[in-house]
mmCIF file of C-alpha atoms in Angstrom:
data_model
loop_
_atom_site.group_PDB
_atom_site.id
_atom_site.type_symbol
_atom_site.label_atom_id
_atom_site.label_comp_id
_atom_site.label_asym_id
_atom_site.label_seq_id
_atom_site.Cartn_x
_atom_site.Cartn_y
_atom_site.Cartn_z
ATOM 1 C CA MET A 112 -17.189 37.755 91.304
ATOM 2 C CA GLN A 113 -13.891 39.459 90.694
ATOM 3 C CA ASN A 114 -13.830 41.868 87.807
ATOM 4 C CA ILE A 115 -10.973 40.391 85.776
ATOM 5 C CA ASN A 116 -11.269 41.233 82.098
ATOM 6 C CA GLU A 117 -9.417 38.140 80.867
ATOM 7 C CA ILE A 118 -11.715 35.813 82.798
ATOM 8 C CA GLU A 119 -14.891 37.619 81.734
ATOM 9 C CA GLU A 120 -13.820 37.480 78.087
ATOM 10 C CA LEU A 121 -13.054 33.763 78.359
ATOM 11 C CA ILE A 122 -16.460 33.102 79.944
ATOM 12 C CA LYS A 123 -18.166 34.970 77.100
ATOM 13 C CA LEU A 124 -16.296 32.945 74.488
ATOM 14 C CA ILE A 125 -16.941 29.572 76.101
ATOM 15 C CA SER A 126 -20.635 30.351 76.626
ATOM 16 C CA LYS A 127 -20.970 30.674 72.832
ATOM 17 C CA LEU A 128 -20.225 26.963 72.412
ATOM 18 C CA PRO A 129 -23.215 24.648 71.740
ATOM 19 C CA GLY A 130 -25.001 23.487 74.889
ATOM 20 C CA LEU A 131 -23.129 25.856 77.185
ATOM 21 C CA GLY A 132 -24.471 28.900 78.982
ATOM 22 C CA PRO A 133 -22.835 31.436 81.321
ATOM 23 C CA LYS A 134 -23.056 29.138 84.375
ATOM 24 C CA SER A 135 -21.458 26.184 82.610
ATOM 25 C CA ALA A 136 -18.844 28.494 81.110
ATOM 26 C CA LYS A 137 -17.933 29.806 84.576
ATOM 27 C CA ARG A 138 -17.443 26.265 85.891
ATOM 28 C CA ILE A 139 -15.244 25.408 82.920
ATOM 29 C CA VAL A 140 -13.151 28.546 83.364
ATOM 30 C CA LEU A 141 -12.628 27.813 87.067
ATOM 31 C CA LYS A 142 -11.574 24.263 86.191
ATOM 32 C CA LEU A 143 -9.091 25.601 83.670
ATOM 33 C CA ILE A 144 -7.651 28.171 86.064
ATOM 34 C CA ASN A 145 -7.252 25.619 88.829
ATOM 35 C CA ASN A 146 -5.447 23.293 86.420
ATOM 36 C CA ARG A 147 -3.508 25.768 84.337
ATOM 37 C CA ASP A 148 -0.439 23.585 83.848
ATOM 38 C CA GLU A 149 -2.378 20.426 82.981
ATOM 39 C CA LEU A 150 -5.116 22.072 80.889
ATOM 40 C CA VAL A 151 -4.617 25.725 79.980
ATOM 41 C CA LYS A 152 -1.088 25.534 78.612
ATOM 42 C CA PRO A 153 -1.541 22.442 76.389
ATOM 43 C CA MET A 154 -5.025 23.593 75.336
ATOM 44 C CA ALA A 155 -3.720 27.001 74.276
ATOM 45 C CA SER A 156 -0.975 25.332 72.254
ATOM 46 C CA THR A 157 -3.371 22.876 70.621
ATOM 47 C CA LEU A 158 -5.908 25.590 69.777
ATOM 48 C CA ALA A 159 -3.143 27.629 68.160
ATOM 49 C CA GLN A 160 -2.147 24.635 66.027
ATOM 50 C CA VAL A 161 -5.762 23.963 65.050
ATOM 51 C CA TYR A 162 -6.239 27.603 64.069
ATOM 52 C CA LYS A 163 -3.032 27.528 62.037
ATOM 53 C CA ASN A 164 -3.283 24.125 60.354
ATOM 54 C CA VAL A 165 -6.903 22.897 60.212
ATOM 55 C CA THR A 166 -9.082 24.245 57.418
ATOM 56 C CA ARG A 167 -12.026 23.170 55.292
ATOM 57 C CA CYS A 168 -11.302 21.269 52.099
ATOM 58 C CA ASN A 169 -12.521 23.201 49.056
ATOM 59 C CA SER A 170 -13.298 19.970 47.213
ATOM 60 C CA CYS A 171 -15.218 17.745 49.639
ATOM 61 C CA GLY A 172 -15.963 20.180 52.484
ATOM 62 C CA SER A 173 -14.418 18.022 55.203
ATOM 63 C CA LEU A 174 -11.819 19.227 57.674
ATOM 64 C CA LYS A 175 -8.225 18.805 56.588
ATOM 65 C CA SER A 176 -4.773 19.418 57.982
ATOM 66 C CA ASN A 177 -2.531 21.716 55.993
ATOM 67 C CA LEU A 178 0.310 19.417 57.018
ATOM 68 C CA ASN A 179 -1.200 16.102 55.875
ATOM 69 C CA GLY A 180 -3.794 17.067 53.269
ATOM 70 C CA CYS A 181 -7.428 15.955 53.139
ATOM 71 C CA VAL A 182 -7.891 12.385 54.352
ATOM 72 C CA ASN A 183 -11.421 12.341 52.956
ATOM 73 C CA CYS A 184 -10.115 13.054 49.435
ATOM 74 C CA GLU A 185 -6.602 11.649 49.279
ATOM 75 C CA SER A 186 -6.201 8.798 51.744
ATOM 76 C CA VAL A 187 -9.152 6.563 50.905
ATOM 77 C CA LYS A 188 -7.736 3.064 50.502
ATOM 78 C CA GLU A 189 -10.774 1.673 48.713
ATOM 79 C CA LYS A 190 -12.424 2.906 45.541
ATOM 80 C CA TYR A 191 -16.094 3.613 46.180
ATOM 81 C CA THR A 192 -18.978 4.130 43.781
ATOM 82 C CA LYS A 193 -21.251 5.937 46.247
ATOM 83 C CA ILE A 194 -21.045 9.374 47.789
ATOM 84 C CA CYS A 195 -23.104 10.598 50.739
ATOM 85 C CA VAL A 196 -23.973 14.302 50.784
ATOM 86 C CA VAL A 197 -24.487 15.894 54.208
ATOM 87 C CA GLU A 198 -24.958 19.431 55.479
ATOM 88 C CA ASP A 199 -22.095 19.642 57.964
ATOM 89 C CA ILE A 200 -19.220 17.805 59.643
ATOM 90 C CA ALA A 201 -21.365 16.680 62.586
ATOM 91 C CA ASP A 202 -23.633 14.781 60.161
ATOM 92 C CA GLN A 203 -20.638 13.010 58.623
ATOM 93 C CA TRP A 204 -19.330 11.993 62.051
ATOM 94 C CA SER A 205 -22.748 10.637 63.091
ATOM 95 C CA ILE A 206 -23.016 8.471 59.977
ATOM 96 C CA GLU A 207 -19.403 7.303 60.236
ATOM 97 C CA ASN A 208 -19.857 6.303 63.890
ATOM 98 C CA SER A 209 -22.899 4.200 62.991
ATOM 99 C CA ASN A 210 -20.870 2.117 60.469
ATOM 100 C CA ILE A 211 -23.916 2.113 58.194
ATOM 101 C CA PHE A 212 -22.370 3.679 55.117
ATOM 102 C CA GLN A 213 -19.211 2.724 53.239
ATOM 103 C CA GLY A 214 -18.287 5.319 50.660
ATOM 104 C CA TYR A 215 -17.203 8.890 50.096
ATOM 105 C CA PHE A 216 -18.620 11.898 51.940
ATOM 106 C CA HIS A 217 -19.354 15.372 50.635
ATOM 107 C CA ILE A 218 -20.045 18.153 53.141
ATOM 108 C CA LEU A 219 -22.026 21.092 51.793
ATOM 109 C CA GLY A 220 -21.386 23.491 54.657
ATOM 110 C CA GLY A 221 -25.049 24.329 55.265
ATOM 111 C CA THR A 222 -28.267 24.600 53.309
ATOM 112 C CA ILE A 223 -29.463 27.001 50.630
ATOM 113 C CA SER A 224 -31.962 28.719 52.900
ATOM 114 C CA SER A 225 -29.688 28.981 55.924
ATOM 115 C CA ILE A 226 -29.142 32.506 57.161
ATOM 116 C CA GLY A 227 -26.098 33.928 55.440
ATOM 117 C CA GLN A 228 -25.825 31.000 53.031
ATOM 118 C CA ARG A 229 -26.112 31.277 49.250
ATOM 119 C CA LYS A 230 -26.006 28.572 46.612
ATOM 120 C CA GLU A 231 -22.548 29.843 45.736
ATOM 121 C CA ASP A 232 -21.360 29.279 49.311
ATOM 122 C CA LEU A 233 -22.170 25.559 49.212
ATOM 123 C CA LEU A 234 -19.908 23.008 47.553
ATOM 124 C CA ILE A 235 -22.480 21.876 45.004
ATOM 125 C CA ASN A 236 -20.366 22.582 41.923
ATOM 126 C CA SER A 237 -17.475 20.622 43.387
ATOM 127 C CA LEU A 238 -19.915 17.767 44.113
ATOM 128 C CA VAL A 239 -20.817 17.568 40.429
ATOM 129 C CA GLU A 240 -17.113 17.598 39.570
ATOM 130 C CA ARG A 241 -16.386 14.791 42.034
ATOM 131 C CA VAL A 242 -19.256 12.672 40.696
ATOM 132 C CA ASN A 243 -17.919 12.939 37.157
ATOM 133 C CA ARG A 244 -14.256 12.572 38.128
ATOM 134 C CA GLU A 245 -14.706 9.612 40.488
ATOM 135 C CA GLY A 246 -17.235 7.773 38.316
ATOM 136 C CA ILE A 247 -19.824 7.833 41.102
ATOM 137 C CA GLU A 248 -22.815 5.579 40.467
ATOM 138 C CA GLU A 249 -25.030 6.737 43.348
ATOM 139 C CA VAL A 250 -25.356 10.041 45.189
ATOM 140 C CA ILE A 251 -27.134 9.685 48.536
ATOM 141 C CA LEU A 252 -28.646 12.946 49.735
ATOM 142 C CA ALA A 253 -28.533 12.844 53.535
ATOM 143 C CA THR A 254 -29.800 16.354 54.154
ATOM 144 C CA SER A 255 -32.114 16.980 57.082
ATOM 145 C CA ALA A 256 -35.884 16.569 56.755
ATOM 146 C CA THR A 257 -36.425 20.299 57.186
ATOM 147 C CA VAL A 258 -37.701 22.766 54.597
ATOM 148 C CA GLU A 259 -34.145 24.019 54.077
ATOM 149 C CA GLY A 260 -32.750 20.497 53.813
ATOM 150 C CA GLN A 261 -35.390 19.408 51.300
ATOM 151 C CA THR A 262 -34.918 22.562 49.214
ATOM 152 C CA THR A 263 -31.190 21.925 49.089
ATOM 153 C CA ALA A 264 -31.749 18.268 48.139
ATOM 154 C CA TYR A 265 -33.965 19.195 45.192
ATOM 155 C CA TYR A 266 -31.446 21.782 43.998
ATOM 156 C CA ILE A 267 -28.644 19.201 44.138
ATOM 157 C CA GLN A 268 -30.811 16.687 42.303
ATOM 158 C CA ASP A 269 -31.333 19.211 39.510
ATOM 159 C CA SER A 270 -27.599 20.009 39.425
ATOM 160 C CA LEU A 271 -26.804 16.315 38.919
ATOM 161 C CA LYS A 272 -29.331 15.690 36.145
ATOM 162 C CA ASN A 273 -26.647 15.669 33.435
ATOM 163 C CA THR A 274 -24.506 13.065 35.203
ATOM 164 C CA ASN A 275 -24.875 9.290 35.032
ATOM 165 C CA ALA A 276 -25.299 8.930 38.798
ATOM 166 C CA LYS A 277 -28.454 7.663 40.443
ATOM 167 C CA VAL A 278 -29.688 10.156 43.033
ATOM 168 C CA THR A 279 -31.344 8.816 46.181
ATOM 169 C CA LYS A 280 -32.641 10.439 49.361
ATOM 170 C CA LEU A 281 -32.835 9.108 52.897
ATOM 171 C CA ALA A 282 -36.437 8.147 53.367
ATOM 172 C CA GLN A 283 -38.256 5.922 55.838
ATOM 173 C CA GLY A 284 -37.058 6.409 59.370
ATOM 174 C CA LEU A 285 -36.064 10.037 58.918
ATOM 175 C CA PRO A 286 -38.633 12.166 60.800
ATOM 176 C CA VAL A 287 -39.961 15.427 59.393
ATOM 177 C CA GLY A 288 -37.928 18.262 60.838
ATOM 178 C CA GLY A 289 -35.226 15.860 61.986
ATOM 179 C CA GLU A 290 -31.535 16.675 61.804
ATOM 180 C CA ILE A 291 -29.018 13.964 60.913
ATOM 181 C CA GLU A 292 -26.642 14.494 63.853
ATOM 182 C CA ASN A 293 -29.482 13.952 66.367
ATOM 183 C CA LEU A 294 -30.637 10.581 64.991
ATOM 184 C CA ASP A 295 -29.845 7.247 66.635
ATOM 185 C CA ASP A 296 -28.127 4.400 64.774
ATOM 186 C CA GLY A 297 -31.373 2.473 64.266
ATOM 187 C CA THR A 298 -33.089 5.426 62.624
ATOM 188 C CA LEU A 299 -30.077 6.098 60.424
ATOM 189 C CA PHE A 300 -29.923 2.436 59.384
ATOM 190 C CA SER A 301 -33.603 2.494 58.396
ATOM 191 C CA ALA A 302 -33.153 5.759 56.511
ATOM 192 C CA PHE A 303 -30.217 4.392 54.496
ATOM 193 C CA LYS A 304 -31.818 1.014 53.841
ATOM 194 C CA ASN A 305 -35.054 2.536 52.565
ATOM 195 C CA ARG A 306 -33.619 5.492 50.660
ATOM 196 C CA ALA A 307 -35.756 6.642 47.736
ATOM 197 C CA ASN A 308 -34.683 7.063 44.120
ATOM 198 C CA LEU A 309 -35.023 10.708 43.042
ATOM 199 C CA ASN A 310 -34.164 10.178 39.380
ATOM 200 C CA SER A 311 -37.216 10.834 37.251
ATOM 201 C CA ASN A 312 -37.940 9.222 33.887
ATOM 202 C CA SER A 313 -41.000 11.365 33.237
ATOM 203 C CA ASP A 314 -38.948 13.846 31.206
#
């Protein structure tokens, strides 16, 4: 293999993407080089625009364009009374593609126990603000069935105790250790349909 620094650096960067290793990255780089006018030039321009204009919304956690604002917050045509809380964007996309849920989304940006994540890094305070501001009647916690996901869910439940919203959690159909983005539509449907009420009247 020729020792070209630009190519080696590009291979290293591409191999960091999910599901791609050095071999796959090399094939992608060769494809790009062989189609530089059709792929490299427009891709470089698009990536530059994404880097410049696409950021994370500080309110709901979804991706937004600095040119058009946050569609998740500002462009919802219908008024919903439910909000679904997920860990990341991939979870939101999976649920949206299944057409199971009709309502608002709130993306935390991780879990409390994730490496490098603190409670302060997650958008839990803004979730409470949205629930009060939007008059939300039900908060659906769609965090993963992992220790980190469950810990985060219980913390959110406690944070919402002074609101009027009912707090539910995806239940039956969600396997222990399962991550939302890897679930099929049937499993997601069962999890939403059989979600459990987390509000406690024992206190």
